[in-house]
PDB file of C-alpha atoms and ligand atoms in Angstrom:
ATOM      1  CA  MET R   1     -48.669   5.408-220.235  1.00 84.00           C
ATOM      2  CA  LEU R   2     -46.695   3.382-222.781  1.00 95.00           C
ATOM      3  CA  PHE R   3     -46.502   5.965-225.562  1.00 95.00           C
ATOM      4  CA  GLY R   4     -42.967   6.133-226.947  1.00 95.00           C
ATOM      5  CA  LYS R   5     -41.671   3.242-224.862  1.00 98.00           C
ATOM      6  CA  THR R   6     -39.983   0.182-226.327  1.00 98.00           C
ATOM      7  CA  LEU R   7     -41.062  -3.204-224.978  1.00 98.00           C
ATOM      8  CA  LEU R   8     -39.361  -6.546-225.474  1.00 98.00           C
ATOM      9  CA  ILE R   9     -42.054  -9.260-225.377  1.00 98.00           C
ATOM     10  CA  THR R  10     -41.414 -13.004-225.586  1.00 98.00           C
ATOM     11  CA  GLY R  11     -43.982 -15.537-226.795  1.00 98.00           C
ATOM     12  CA  VAL R  12     -45.488 -13.091-229.328  1.00 98.00           C
ATOM     13  CA  SER R  13     -46.528 -15.716-231.872  1.00 98.00           C
ATOM     14  CA  SER R  14     -49.512 -17.053-229.946  1.00 98.00           C
ATOM     15  CA  GLY R  15     -52.050 -16.457-227.205  1.00 98.00           C
ATOM     16  CA  ILE R  16     -51.249 -14.014-224.405  1.00 98.00           C
ATOM     17  CA  GLY R  17     -47.961 -12.783-225.887  1.00 98.00           C
ATOM     18  CA  ALA R  18     -49.596 -12.061-229.269  1.00 98.00           C
ATOM     19  CA  ARG R  19     -52.380 -10.018-227.668  1.00 98.00           C
ATOM     20  CA  THR R  20     -49.912  -8.207-225.383  1.00 98.00           C
ATOM     21  CA  ALA R  21     -47.790  -7.207-228.396  1.00 98.00           C
ATOM     22  CA  GLU R  22     -50.832  -6.071-230.369  1.00 97.00           C
ATOM     23  CA  PHE R  23     -52.277  -4.034-227.483  1.00 97.00           C
ATOM     24  CA  ALA R  24     -48.886  -2.466-226.680  1.00 98.00           C
ATOM     25  CA  GLY R  25     -48.715  -1.261-230.284  1.00 97.00           C
ATOM     26  CA  GLN R  26     -52.234   0.154-230.038  1.00 96.00           C
ATOM     27  CA  LEU R  27     -51.137   2.072-226.918  1.00 96.00           C
ATOM     28  CA  GLY R  28     -48.256   3.672-228.814  1.00 96.00           C
ATOM     29  CA  ALA R  29     -45.357   1.478-227.734  1.00 97.00           C
ATOM     30  CA  ASP R  30     -42.734   0.033-230.057  1.00 97.00           C
ATOM     31  CA  VAL R  31     -42.547  -3.734-229.691  1.00 98.00           C
ATOM     32  CA  ILE R  32     -39.662  -6.109-230.241  1.00 98.00           C
ATOM     33  CA  GLY R  33     -41.116  -9.596-230.296  1.00 98.00           C
ATOM     34  CA  VAL R  34     -39.283 -12.840-229.614  1.00 98.00           C
ATOM     35  CA  ASP R  35     -40.572 -16.328-230.345  1.00 98.00           C
ATOM     36  CA  VAL R  36     -39.343 -19.668-231.614  1.00 98.00           C
ATOM     37  CA  ARG R  37     -42.164 -19.519-234.204  1.00 98.00           C
ATOM     38  CA  GLU R  38     -43.030 -16.796-236.736  1.00 97.00           C
ATOM     39  CA  PRO R  39     -45.698 -14.325-235.540  1.00 97.00           C
ATOM     40  CA  SER R  40     -48.794 -13.317-237.496  1.00 94.00           C
ATOM     41  CA  LEU R  41     -48.604  -9.693-236.278  1.00 88.00           C
ATOM     42  CA  ALA R  42     -46.548  -7.704-238.785  1.00 90.00           C
ATOM     43  CA  SER R  43     -46.354  -4.336-237.013  1.00 87.00           C
ATOM     44  CA  MET R  44     -43.385  -5.089-234.769  1.00 96.00           C
ATOM     45  CA  ALA R  45     -39.714  -5.897-234.941  1.00 97.00           C
ATOM     46  CA  PHE R  46     -39.247  -9.642-234.548  1.00 98.00           C
ATOM     47  CA  ILE R  47     -36.363 -11.832-233.444  1.00 98.00           C
ATOM     48  CA  LYS R  48     -36.752 -15.533-234.092  1.00 98.00           C
ATOM     49  CA  GLY R  49     -35.088 -17.182-231.130  1.00 98.00           C
ATOM     50  CA  ASP R  50     -35.161 -20.109-228.747  1.00 98.00           C
ATOM     51  CA  LEU R  51     -35.164 -19.505-224.995  1.00 98.00           C
ATOM     52  CA  SER R  52     -34.528 -23.148-224.125  1.00 98.00           C
ATOM     53  CA  SER R  53     -30.712 -22.974-224.146  1.00 98.00           C
ATOM     54  CA  LYS R  54     -27.936 -20.608-223.138  1.00 98.00           C
ATOM     55  CA  SER R  55     -26.774 -20.257-226.738  1.00 98.00           C
ATOM     56  CA  GLY R  56     -30.350 -19.478-227.813  1.00 98.00           C
ATOM     57  CA  VAL R  57     -30.652 -16.738-225.192  1.00 98.00           C
ATOM     58  CA  ASP R  58     -27.213 -15.332-226.125  1.00 98.00           C
ATOM     59  CA  GLU R  59     -28.245 -15.153-229.805  1.00 98.00           C
ATOM     60  CA  ILE R  60     -31.399 -13.225-228.913  1.00 98.00           C
ATOM     61  CA  VAL R  61     -29.515 -10.791-226.654  1.00 98.00           C
ATOM     62  CA  ALA R  62     -26.934 -10.126-229.373  1.00 98.00           C
ATOM     63  CA  GLN R  63     -29.713  -8.771-231.630  1.00 98.00           C
ATOM     64  CA  LEU R  64     -31.302  -6.417-229.088  1.00 98.00           C
ATOM     65  CA  PRO R  65     -30.963  -2.637-229.074  1.00 97.00           C
ATOM     66  CA  LYS R  66     -28.769  -0.962-226.445  1.00 97.00           C
ATOM     67  CA  ARG R  67     -31.756   0.589-224.616  1.00 97.00           C
ATOM     68  CA  PHE R  68     -35.357  -0.308-224.058  1.00 98.00           C
ATOM     69  CA  ASP R  69     -37.968   0.172-221.343  1.00 98.00           C
ATOM     70  CA  ALA R  70     -39.443  -3.157-220.320  1.00 98.00           C
ATOM     71  CA  LEU R  71     -39.214  -6.902-220.745  1.00 98.00           C
ATOM     72  CA  CYS R  72     -42.391  -9.025-220.740  1.00 99.00           C
ATOM     73  CA  ASN R  73     -41.524 -12.675-220.179  1.00 99.00           C
ATOM     74  CA  VAL R  74     -44.578 -14.384-221.664  1.00 99.00           C
ATOM     75  CA  ALA R  75     -43.216 -17.394-223.628  1.00 98.00           C
ATOM     76  CA  GLY R  76     -43.873 -20.699-221.922  1.00 98.00           C
ATOM     77  CA  LEU R  77     -44.370 -24.449-222.319  1.00 98.00           C
ATOM     78  CA  SER R  78     -47.109 -26.573-220.742  1.00 97.00           C
ATOM     79  CA  GLY R  79     -45.031 -29.460-219.471  1.00 95.00           C
ATOM     80  CA  ALA R  80     -46.311 -31.787-222.227  1.00 95.00           C
ATOM     81  CA  THR R  81     -42.844 -31.992-223.792  1.00 95.00           C
ATOM     82  CA  GLY R  82     -41.124 -32.956-220.534  1.00 97.00           C
ATOM     83  CA  ALA R  83     -39.484 -31.432-217.489  1.00 98.00           C
ATOM     84  CA  VAL R  84     -36.139 -30.412-218.992  1.00 98.00           C
ATOM     85  CA  GLY R  85     -37.605 -28.286-221.806  1.00 98.00           C
ATOM     86  CA  THR R  86     -40.327 -26.857-219.593  1.00 98.00           C
ATOM     87  CA  LEU R  87     -37.987 -25.736-216.817  1.00 98.00           C
ATOM     88  CA  SER R  88     -35.511 -24.451-219.410  1.00 98.00           C
ATOM     89  CA  VAL R  89     -38.025 -22.158-221.134  1.00 98.00           C
ATOM     90  CA  ASN R  90     -40.319 -21.261-218.219  1.00 98.00           C
ATOM     91  CA  PHE R  91     -37.587 -20.516-215.701  1.00 98.00           C
ATOM     92  CA  TYR R  92     -33.885 -20.845-216.539  1.00 98.00           C
ATOM     93  CA  GLY R  93     -34.141 -19.282-220.028  1.00 98.00           C
ATOM     94  CA  LEU R  94     -36.462 -16.559-218.749  1.00 98.00           C
ATOM     95  CA  ARG R  95     -34.071 -15.758-215.896  1.00 98.00           C
ATOM     96  CA  ALA R  96     -31.022 -15.797-218.185  1.00 98.00           C
ATOM     97  CA  LEU R  97     -32.724 -13.362-220.576  1.00 98.00           C
ATOM     98  CA  SER R  98     -33.807 -11.087-217.710  1.00 98.00           C
ATOM     99  CA  GLU R  99     -30.307 -11.005-216.208  1.00 98.00           C
ATOM    100  CA  ALA R 100     -28.683 -10.392-219.589  1.00 98.00           C
ATOM    101  CA  VAL R 101     -30.936  -7.479-220.530  1.00 98.00           C
ATOM    102  CA  ALA R 102     -30.767  -5.717-217.139  1.00 98.00           C
ATOM    103  CA  PRO R 103     -27.992  -3.323-218.279  1.00 97.00           C
ATOM    104  CA  ARG R 104     -30.053  -2.411-221.364  1.00 98.00           C
ATOM    105  CA  LEU R 105     -33.254  -1.593-219.470  1.00 98.00           C
ATOM    106  CA  ARG R 106     -33.563   2.107-218.778  1.00 97.00           C
ATOM    107  CA  GLU R 107     -33.458   3.298-215.150  1.00 96.00           C
ATOM    108  CA  GLY R 108     -36.944   2.804-213.718  1.00 95.00           C
ATOM    109  CA  GLY R 109     -37.752   0.125-216.281  1.00 97.00           C
ATOM    110  CA  ALA R 110     -39.726  -3.042-215.653  1.00 98.00           C
ATOM    111  CA  ILE R 111     -39.686  -6.809-215.982  1.00 98.00           C
ATOM    112  CA  VAL R 112     -43.015  -8.662-215.981  1.00 99.00           C
ATOM    113  CA  ASN R 113     -43.026 -12.435-215.577  1.00 99.00           C
ATOM    114  CA  VAL R 114     -46.098 -14.373-216.634  1.00 99.00           C
ATOM    115  CA  ALA R 115     -46.409 -17.036-213.933  1.00 98.00           C
ATOM    116  CA  SER R 116     -49.662 -18.933-213.216  1.00 98.00           C
ATOM    117  CA  ILE R 117     -52.170 -19.994-210.580  1.00 97.00           C
ATOM    118  CA  ALA R 118     -50.369 -23.327-211.098  1.00 96.00           C
ATOM    119  CA  GLY R 119     -47.473 -21.842-209.093  1.00 97.00           C
ATOM    120  CA  TYR R 120     -49.753 -21.436-206.042  1.00 97.00           C
ATOM    121  CA  GLY R 121     -47.856 -24.200-204.234  1.00 96.00           C
ATOM    122  CA  TRP R 122     -44.622 -22.203-203.908  1.00 97.00           C
ATOM    123  CA  ARG R 123     -45.075 -21.798-200.156  1.00 96.00           C
ATOM    124  CA  ALA R 124     -45.650 -25.510-199.590  1.00 97.00           C
ATOM    125  CA  ASN R 125     -42.676 -26.398-201.798  1.00 98.00           C
ATOM    126  CA  GLN R 126     -40.398 -23.488-200.938  1.00 97.00           C
ATOM    127  CA  ASN R 127     -37.343 -25.525-199.907  1.00 98.00           C
ATOM    128  CA  ARG R 128     -37.264 -27.334-203.243  1.00 98.00           C
ATOM    129  CA  ALA R 129     -37.961 -24.131-205.146  1.00 98.00           C
ATOM    130  CA  LEU R 130     -35.219 -22.245-203.277  1.00 98.00           C
ATOM    131  CA  SER R 131     -32.720 -24.999-203.954  1.00 98.00           C
ATOM    132  CA  MET R 132     -33.609 -24.903-207.661  1.00 98.00           C
ATOM    133  CA  ILE R 133     -33.357 -21.114-207.975  1.00 98.00           C
ATOM    134  CA  ASN R 134     -30.074 -21.097-206.071  1.00 98.00           C
ATOM    135  CA  VAL R 135     -28.477 -22.901-209.038  1.00 98.00           C
ATOM    136  CA  GLU R 136     -26.953 -19.918-210.813  1.00 95.00           C
ATOM    137  CA  GLY R 137     -26.640 -19.050-214.500  1.00 95.00           C
ATOM    138  CA  PHE R 138     -28.104 -21.309-217.191  1.00 98.00           C
ATOM    139  CA  PRO R 139     -27.368 -24.695-215.609  1.00 98.00           C
ATOM    140  CA  ASP R 140     -27.411 -28.191-217.041  1.00 98.00           C
ATOM    141  CA  VAL R 141     -31.190 -28.417-216.607  1.00 98.00           C
ATOM    142  CA  ALA R 142     -31.269 -32.216-216.994  1.00 98.00           C
ATOM    143  CA  GLU R 143     -28.937 -32.400-213.984  1.00 98.00           C
ATOM    144  CA  VAL R 144     -31.135 -30.057-211.926  1.00 98.00           C
ATOM    145  CA  VAL R 145     -34.264 -32.048-212.853  1.00 98.00           C
ATOM    146  CA  ALA R 146     -32.617 -35.351-211.902  1.00 98.00           C
ATOM    147  CA  GLY R 147     -31.093 -33.872-208.722  1.00 98.00           C
ATOM    148  CA  HIS R 148     -34.510 -32.704-207.509  1.00 98.00           C
ATOM    149  CA  ALA R 149     -36.439 -35.739-208.833  1.00 98.00           C
ATOM    150  CA  ILE R 150     -38.845 -33.572-210.855  1.00 98.00           C
ATOM    151  CA  GLN R 151     -41.385 -35.635-212.806  1.00 97.00           C
ATOM    152  CA  ASP R 152     -42.535 -34.472-216.253  1.00 96.00           C
ATOM    153  CA  SER R 153     -46.133 -34.291-214.962  1.00 93.00           C
ATOM    154  CA  GLU R 154     -45.255 -31.761-212.213  1.00 95.00           C
ATOM    155  CA  SER R 155     -42.755 -29.724-214.220  1.00 97.00           C
ATOM    156  CA  TYR R 156     -45.200 -26.965-215.205  1.00 96.00           C
ATOM    157  CA  PRO R 157     -46.348 -26.109-211.659  1.00 96.00           C
ATOM    158  CA  VAL R 158     -42.757 -26.444-210.432  1.00 98.00           C
ATOM    159  CA  SER R 159     -41.523 -24.038-213.138  1.00 98.00           C
ATOM    160  CA  LYS R 160     -44.085 -21.436-212.056  1.00 98.00           C
ATOM    161  CA  GLU R 161     -43.260 -21.932-208.348  1.00 98.00           C
ATOM    162  CA  LEU R 162     -39.613 -21.138-209.167  1.00 98.00           C
ATOM    163  CA  LEU R 163     -40.673 -18.138-211.223  1.00 98.00           C
ATOM    164  CA  LEU R 164     -42.780 -16.676-208.418  1.00 98.00           C
ATOM    165  CA  LEU R 165     -40.067 -17.161-205.803  1.00 98.00           C
ATOM    166  CA  TRP R 166     -37.452 -15.665-208.111  1.00 98.00           C
ATOM    167  CA  THR R 167     -39.717 -12.677-208.856  1.00 98.00           C
ATOM    168  CA  PHE R 168     -39.872 -11.859-205.136  1.00 98.00           C
ATOM    169  CA  ARG R 169     -36.107 -12.242-204.846  1.00 98.00           C
ATOM    170  CA  ALA R 170     -35.281 -10.383-208.074  1.00 98.00           C
ATOM    171  CA  ALA R 171     -37.127  -7.276-206.880  1.00 98.00           C
ATOM    172  CA  HIS R 172     -34.327  -6.916-204.328  1.00 98.00           C
ATOM    173  CA  LEU R 173     -31.326  -8.076-206.348  1.00 98.00           C
ATOM    174  CA  GLU R 174     -28.716  -5.352-206.873  1.00 98.00           C
ATOM    175  CA  ARG R 175     -28.638  -6.094-210.600  1.00 97.00           C
ATOM    176  CA  PHE R 176     -32.196  -4.761-210.905  1.00 98.00           C
ATOM    177  CA  LYS R 177     -32.764  -2.698-207.758  1.00 97.00           C
ATOM    178  CA  SER R 178     -29.691  -0.488-208.147  1.00 96.00           C
ATOM    179  CA  ARG R 179     -31.184   0.840-211.406  1.00 95.00           C
ATOM    180  CA  GLY R 180     -34.773   1.050-210.221  1.00 97.00           C
ATOM    181  CA  ILE R 181     -35.920  -1.857-212.380  1.00 98.00           C
ATOM    182  CA  ARG R 182     -39.129  -3.300-210.968  1.00 98.00           C
ATOM    183  CA  VAL R 183     -39.735  -7.058-211.247  1.00 98.00           C
ATOM    184  CA  ASN R 184     -43.306  -8.305-210.952  1.00 98.00           C
ATOM    185  CA  ALA R 185     -45.420 -11.309-211.893  1.00 99.00           C
ATOM    186  CA  VAL R 186     -48.894 -11.805-213.337  1.00 99.00           C
ATOM    187  CA  SER R 187     -50.593 -15.114-212.585  1.00 98.00           C
ATOM    188  CA  PRO R 188     -53.407 -16.009-214.965  1.00 98.00           C
ATOM    189  CA  GLY R 189     -55.948 -18.722-214.316  1.00 97.00           C
ATOM    190  CA  PRO R 190     -57.040 -20.872-217.299  1.00 97.00           C
ATOM    191  CA  VAL R 191     -56.959 -18.783-220.498  1.00 98.00           C
ATOM    192  CA  GLU R 192     -58.339 -19.834-223.918  1.00 97.00           C
ATOM    193  CA  THR R 193     -55.082 -20.267-225.895  1.00 97.00           C
ATOM    194  CA  PRO R 194     -53.472 -23.284-227.583  1.00 95.00           C
ATOM    195  CA  ILE R 195     -51.626 -24.188-224.366  1.00 96.00           C
ATOM    196  CA  LEU R 196     -54.933 -24.866-222.555  1.00 95.00           C
ATOM    197  CA  LYS R 197     -55.479 -28.061-224.564  1.00 93.00           C
ATOM    198  CA  GLN R 198     -52.071 -29.263-223.424  1.00 94.00           C
ATOM    199  CA  PHE R 199     -52.907 -28.409-219.786  1.00 92.00           C
ATOM    200  CA  ARG R 200     -55.944 -30.661-220.118  1.00 92.00           C
ATOM    201  CA  ALA R 201     -53.602 -33.498-221.094  1.00 88.00           C
ATOM    202  CA  VAL R 202     -50.979 -32.721-218.407  1.00 84.00           C
ATOM    203  CA  LEU R 203     -53.114 -31.589-215.447  1.00 82.00           C
ATOM    204  CA  GLY R 204     -56.328 -33.457-216.358  1.00 88.00           C
ATOM    205  CA  ASP R 205     -59.725 -32.225-217.622  1.00 93.00           C
ATOM    206  CA  SER R 206     -61.252 -32.212-214.142  1.00 94.00           C
ATOM    207  CA  ARG R 207     -58.632 -29.804-212.709  1.00 89.00           C
ATOM    208  CA  VAL R 208     -59.038 -27.396-215.643  1.00 93.00           C
ATOM    209  CA  ASP R 209     -62.849 -27.661-215.653  1.00 96.00           C
ATOM    210  CA  SER R 210     -63.149 -27.123-211.893  1.00 94.00           C
ATOM    211  CA  ASP R 211     -60.880 -24.045-212.119  1.00 95.00           C
ATOM    212  CA  ILE R 212     -63.041 -22.652-214.925  1.00 97.00           C
ATOM    213  CA  SER R 213     -66.324 -23.377-213.151  1.00 96.00           C
ATOM    214  CA  ALA R 214     -65.030 -21.744-209.934  1.00 95.00           C
ATOM    215  CA  VAL R 215     -64.911 -18.376-211.746  1.00 97.00           C
ATOM    216  CA  GLY R 216     -67.642 -18.841-214.388  1.00 97.00           C
ATOM    217  CA  ARG R 217     -65.530 -18.812-217.544  1.00 98.00           C
ATOM    218  CA  ALA R 218     -62.014 -19.216-218.867  1.00 97.00           C
ATOM    219  CA  GLY R 219     -60.017 -16.046-219.415  1.00 98.00           C
ATOM    220  CA  THR R 220     -58.997 -14.671-222.801  1.00 98.00           C
ATOM    221  CA  PRO R 221     -55.649 -13.145-223.796  1.00 98.00           C
ATOM    222  CA  ALA R 222     -57.421  -9.767-223.748  1.00 98.00           C
ATOM    223  CA  ASP R 223     -58.061 -10.253-220.002  1.00 98.00           C
ATOM    224  CA  ILE R 224     -54.337 -10.657-219.288  1.00 98.00           C
ATOM    225  CA  ALA R 225     -52.562  -8.271-221.693  1.00 98.00           C
ATOM    226  CA  PRO R 226     -53.694  -5.023-219.977  1.00 98.00           C
ATOM    227  CA  VAL R 227     -52.411  -6.272-216.618  1.00 98.00           C
ATOM    228  CA  ILE R 228     -48.991  -7.097-218.075  1.00 99.00           C
ATOM    229  CA  LEU R 229     -48.818  -3.710-219.777  1.00 98.00           C
ATOM    230  CA  PHE R 230     -49.941  -1.805-216.677  1.00 98.00           C
ATOM    231  CA  LEU R 231     -47.006  -3.347-214.785  1.00 98.00           C
ATOM    232  CA  CYS R 232     -44.685  -2.098-217.563  1.00 98.00           C
ATOM    233  CA  SER R 233     -46.007   1.427-217.248  1.00 97.00           C
ATOM    234  CA  ASP R 234     -44.958   4.238-214.918  1.00 95.00           C
ATOM    235  CA  GLY R 235     -48.417   3.969-213.343  1.00 96.00           C
ATOM    236  CA  ALA R 236     -47.043   0.875-211.603  1.00 98.00           C
ATOM    237  CA  ARG R 237     -43.902   2.648-210.362  1.00 97.00           C
ATOM    238  CA  TRP R 238     -44.555   1.719-206.713  1.00 98.00           C
ATOM    239  CA  ILE R 239     -45.316  -1.941-207.472  1.00 98.00           C
ATOM    240  CA  ASN R 240     -42.293  -4.174-207.109  1.00 98.00           C
ATOM    241  CA  GLY R 241     -41.892  -7.863-206.297  1.00 98.00           C
ATOM    242  CA  ALA R 242     -45.664  -8.360-206.517  1.00 98.00           C
ATOM    243  CA  ASN R 243     -47.692 -11.180-207.999  1.00 98.00           C
ATOM    244  CA  ILE R 244     -50.989 -10.023-209.466  1.00 98.00           C
ATOM    245  CA  ALA R 245     -53.624 -12.715-209.957  1.00 98.00           C
ATOM    246  CA  ALA R 246     -55.486 -12.172-213.245  1.00 98.00           C
ATOM    247  CA  ASP R 247     -57.862 -15.079-212.867  1.00 98.00           C
ATOM    248  CA  GLY R 248     -61.429 -13.878-212.281  1.00 98.00           C
ATOM    249  CA  GLY R 249     -61.055 -14.625-208.568  1.00 98.00           C
ATOM    250  CA  LEU R 250     -59.628 -18.151-208.768  1.00 98.00           C
ATOM    251  CA  GLU R 251     -56.767 -17.524-206.331  1.00 98.00           C
ATOM    252  CA  ALA R 252     -59.221 -16.077-203.818  1.00 97.00           C
ATOM    253  CA  ALA R 253     -61.371 -19.204-204.178  1.00 97.00           C
ATOM    254  CA  VAL R 254     -58.341 -21.460-203.646  1.00 96.00           C
ATOM    255  CA  ASN R 255     -57.309 -19.397-200.595  1.00 96.00           C
ATOM    256  CA  ALA R 256     -60.796 -19.786-199.154  1.00 96.00           C
ATOM    257  CA  GLN R 257     -60.670 -23.538-199.729  1.00 93.00           C
ATOM    258  CA  VAL R 258     -57.147 -23.962-198.307  1.00 94.00           C
ATOM    259  CA  LEU R 259     -57.817 -21.741-195.270  1.00 94.00           C
ATOM    260  CA  GLY R 260     -61.306 -23.168-194.763  1.00 95.00           C
ATOM    261  CA  PHE R 261     -63.387 -19.986-194.730  1.00 92.00           C
TER     262      PHE R 261
HETATM  263  N1  LIG U 301     -53.295 -20.179-221.287  1.00 72.25           N
HETATM  264  C1  LIG U 301     -53.372 -20.454-219.992  1.00 72.25           C
HETATM  265  O1  LIG U 301     -54.305 -21.100-219.530  1.00 72.25           O
HETATM  266  C2  LIG U 301     -52.294 -19.944-219.071  1.00 72.25           C
HETATM  267  C3  LIG U 301     -52.561 -19.933-217.697  1.00 72.25           C
HETATM  268  C4  LIG U 301     -51.582 -19.493-216.825  1.00 72.25           C
HETATM  269  C5  LIG U 301     -50.364 -19.071-217.309  1.00 72.25           C
HETATM  270  N2  LIG U 301     -50.124 -19.111-218.659  1.00 72.25           N
HETATM  271  C6  LIG U 301     -48.811 -18.680-219.116  1.00 72.25           C
HETATM  272  O2  LIG U 301     -48.948 -17.673-220.079  1.00 72.25           O
HETATM  273  C7  LIG U 301     -47.813 -17.684-220.944  1.00 72.25           C
HETATM  274  C8  LIG U 301     -48.291 -17.611-222.388  1.00 72.25           C
HETATM  275  O3  LIG U 301     -49.050 -18.770-222.650  1.00 72.25           O
HETATM  276  P1  LIG U 301     -50.189 -18.831-223.749  1.00 72.25           P
HETATM  277  O4  LIG U 301     -51.410 -19.247-223.056  1.00 72.25           O
HETATM  278  O5  LIG U 301     -50.181 -17.601-224.559  1.00 72.25           O
HETATM  279  O6  LIG U 301     -49.667 -20.094-224.587  1.00 72.25           O
HETATM  280  P2  LIG U 301     -49.327 -20.265-226.155  1.00 72.25           P
HETATM  281  O7  LIG U 301     -48.929 -21.670-226.308  1.00 72.25           O
HETATM  282  O8  LIG U 301     -50.471 -19.738-226.936  1.00 72.25           O
HETATM  283  O9  LIG U 301     -48.056 -19.297-226.382  1.00 72.25           O
HETATM  284  C9  LIG U 301     -46.770 -19.596-225.901  1.00 72.25           C
HETATM  285  C10 LIG U 301     -45.748 -18.981-226.856  1.00 72.25           C
HETATM  286  O10 LIG U 301     -44.428 -19.255-226.321  1.00 72.25           O
HETATM  287  C11 LIG U 301     -43.604 -19.587-227.427  1.00 72.25           C
HETATM  288  N3  LIG U 301     -42.458 -20.408-227.025  1.00 72.25           N
HETATM  289  C12 LIG U 301     -42.496 -21.680-226.563  1.00 72.25           C
HETATM  290  N4  LIG U 301     -41.258 -22.154-226.399  1.00 72.25           N
HETATM  291  C13 LIG U 301     -40.396 -21.158-226.747  1.00 72.25           C
HETATM  292  C14 LIG U 301     -38.980 -21.059-226.806  1.00 72.25           C
HETATM  293  N5  LIG U 301     -38.187 -22.103-226.506  1.00 72.25           N
HETATM  294  N6  LIG U 301     -38.419 -19.888-227.196  1.00 72.25           N
HETATM  295  C15 LIG U 301     -39.221 -18.836-227.564  1.00 72.25           C
HETATM  296  N7  LIG U 301     -40.573 -18.886-227.543  1.00 72.25           N
HETATM  297  C16 LIG U 301     -41.158 -20.042-227.143  1.00 72.25           C
HETATM  298  C17 LIG U 301     -44.525 -20.386-228.361  1.00 72.25           C
HETATM  299  O11 LIG U 301     -43.991 -20.492-229.672  1.00 72.25           O
HETATM  300  C18 LIG U 301     -45.810 -19.592-228.263  1.00 72.25           C
HETATM  301  O12 LIG U 301     -45.884 -18.585-229.246  1.00 72.25           O
HETATM  302  C19 LIG U 301     -47.032 -18.945-220.604  1.00 72.25           C
HETATM  303  O13 LIG U 301     -45.924 -18.601-219.789  1.00 72.25           O
HETATM  304  C20 LIG U 301     -48.035 -19.771-219.825  1.00 72.25           C
HETATM  305  O14 LIG U 301     -47.415 -20.631-218.910  1.00 72.25           O
HETATM  306  C21 LIG U 301     -51.067 -19.526-219.547  1.00 72.25           C
END
C-alpha cells in the first residue's frame, strides 16, 4: 500500500521514527528523514534539521521536494529539557511543519502525528489546550508557557494534549481538508526507546511501571511503526481526525479505571 510513495518522517535517528523509516523502505516507499541528529539508516534521503524554532522549520521546508505523499510527525522530546523546548518540538514545530508542507502533499495525502497515552487528559484540560492551540503560527513559546503557567514537569503531557486536540481540528481545516489530506494521531503507551528512561525521570518510575504492568510488557518501535504507516496508506482513506491507541490495551484500562467499570 506504500509502494512508490514518498514519505517525510521526522525523528528518524532513534526509536519509533527509525523503525518507521526502515519499515517504510521495506514496504517500497521512498523516505525523506528529518532529525536534529544523524541517523544510522543509510537507505534514505536525510535532512539534518531542528524543529524547535521557526527558522529551523523554514530551513527544513526549503530542502523538501515539491511533491510527496505523507508526513509522519514522530520527533519528540520527553519534557526533561524543560517546557519551552518540549512544547516547541512536540507541538508548535510539528504544527508549523505540517502547515508549511500542506501545499506539497499530494491530494489524498496524509499527516500522522505521534501523540501519546500521556495526552489522555485533553478532555479534562480542554480549555487550556484550546487556548494554547489558538495561538497561531510559531509563537514565542516562552511567552505561551509563562502565560499558561506550564511547569516543566507537566510539559510533556500538555504537549500531547495540544497535539491530540489539534489533530481533531486539523482534520477539518480548509488547508488540509480542501485537498483531501487526512490528519490522524497514533498514541503509543510506554515503548522501549531512549526516551523511556527520561520519562522515568520526568513522570516517575511508578507511573511508567504501573502502565507497563497494566498491559504485560512495554511496546517496541516495531509495534508502533506499522500503525503509523497504515495511516499513511490508501487503506486508511476513510480514517480522518482519529486517534489510534497503540498501547496493548492501556487506554482501555485507563478508561475502565476512570469510568469505574
Ligand atoms: N517511547 C515511548 O515510550 C513513547 C510513548 C508515547 C509516545 N512517544 C512518542 O513517540 C515519538 C518518538 O519517540 P521515541 O520513543 O522514538 O524517542 P527517541 O528519543 O528514541 O526519538 C526521538 C527522536 O526525535 C529527535 N528530535 C528531538 N528533538 C528534535 C528536534 N528539535 N528536531 C528534530 N528532531 C528532533 C531525536 O533526535 C530522536 O531521534 C515522540 O513524539 C514521543 O513523544 C514515545
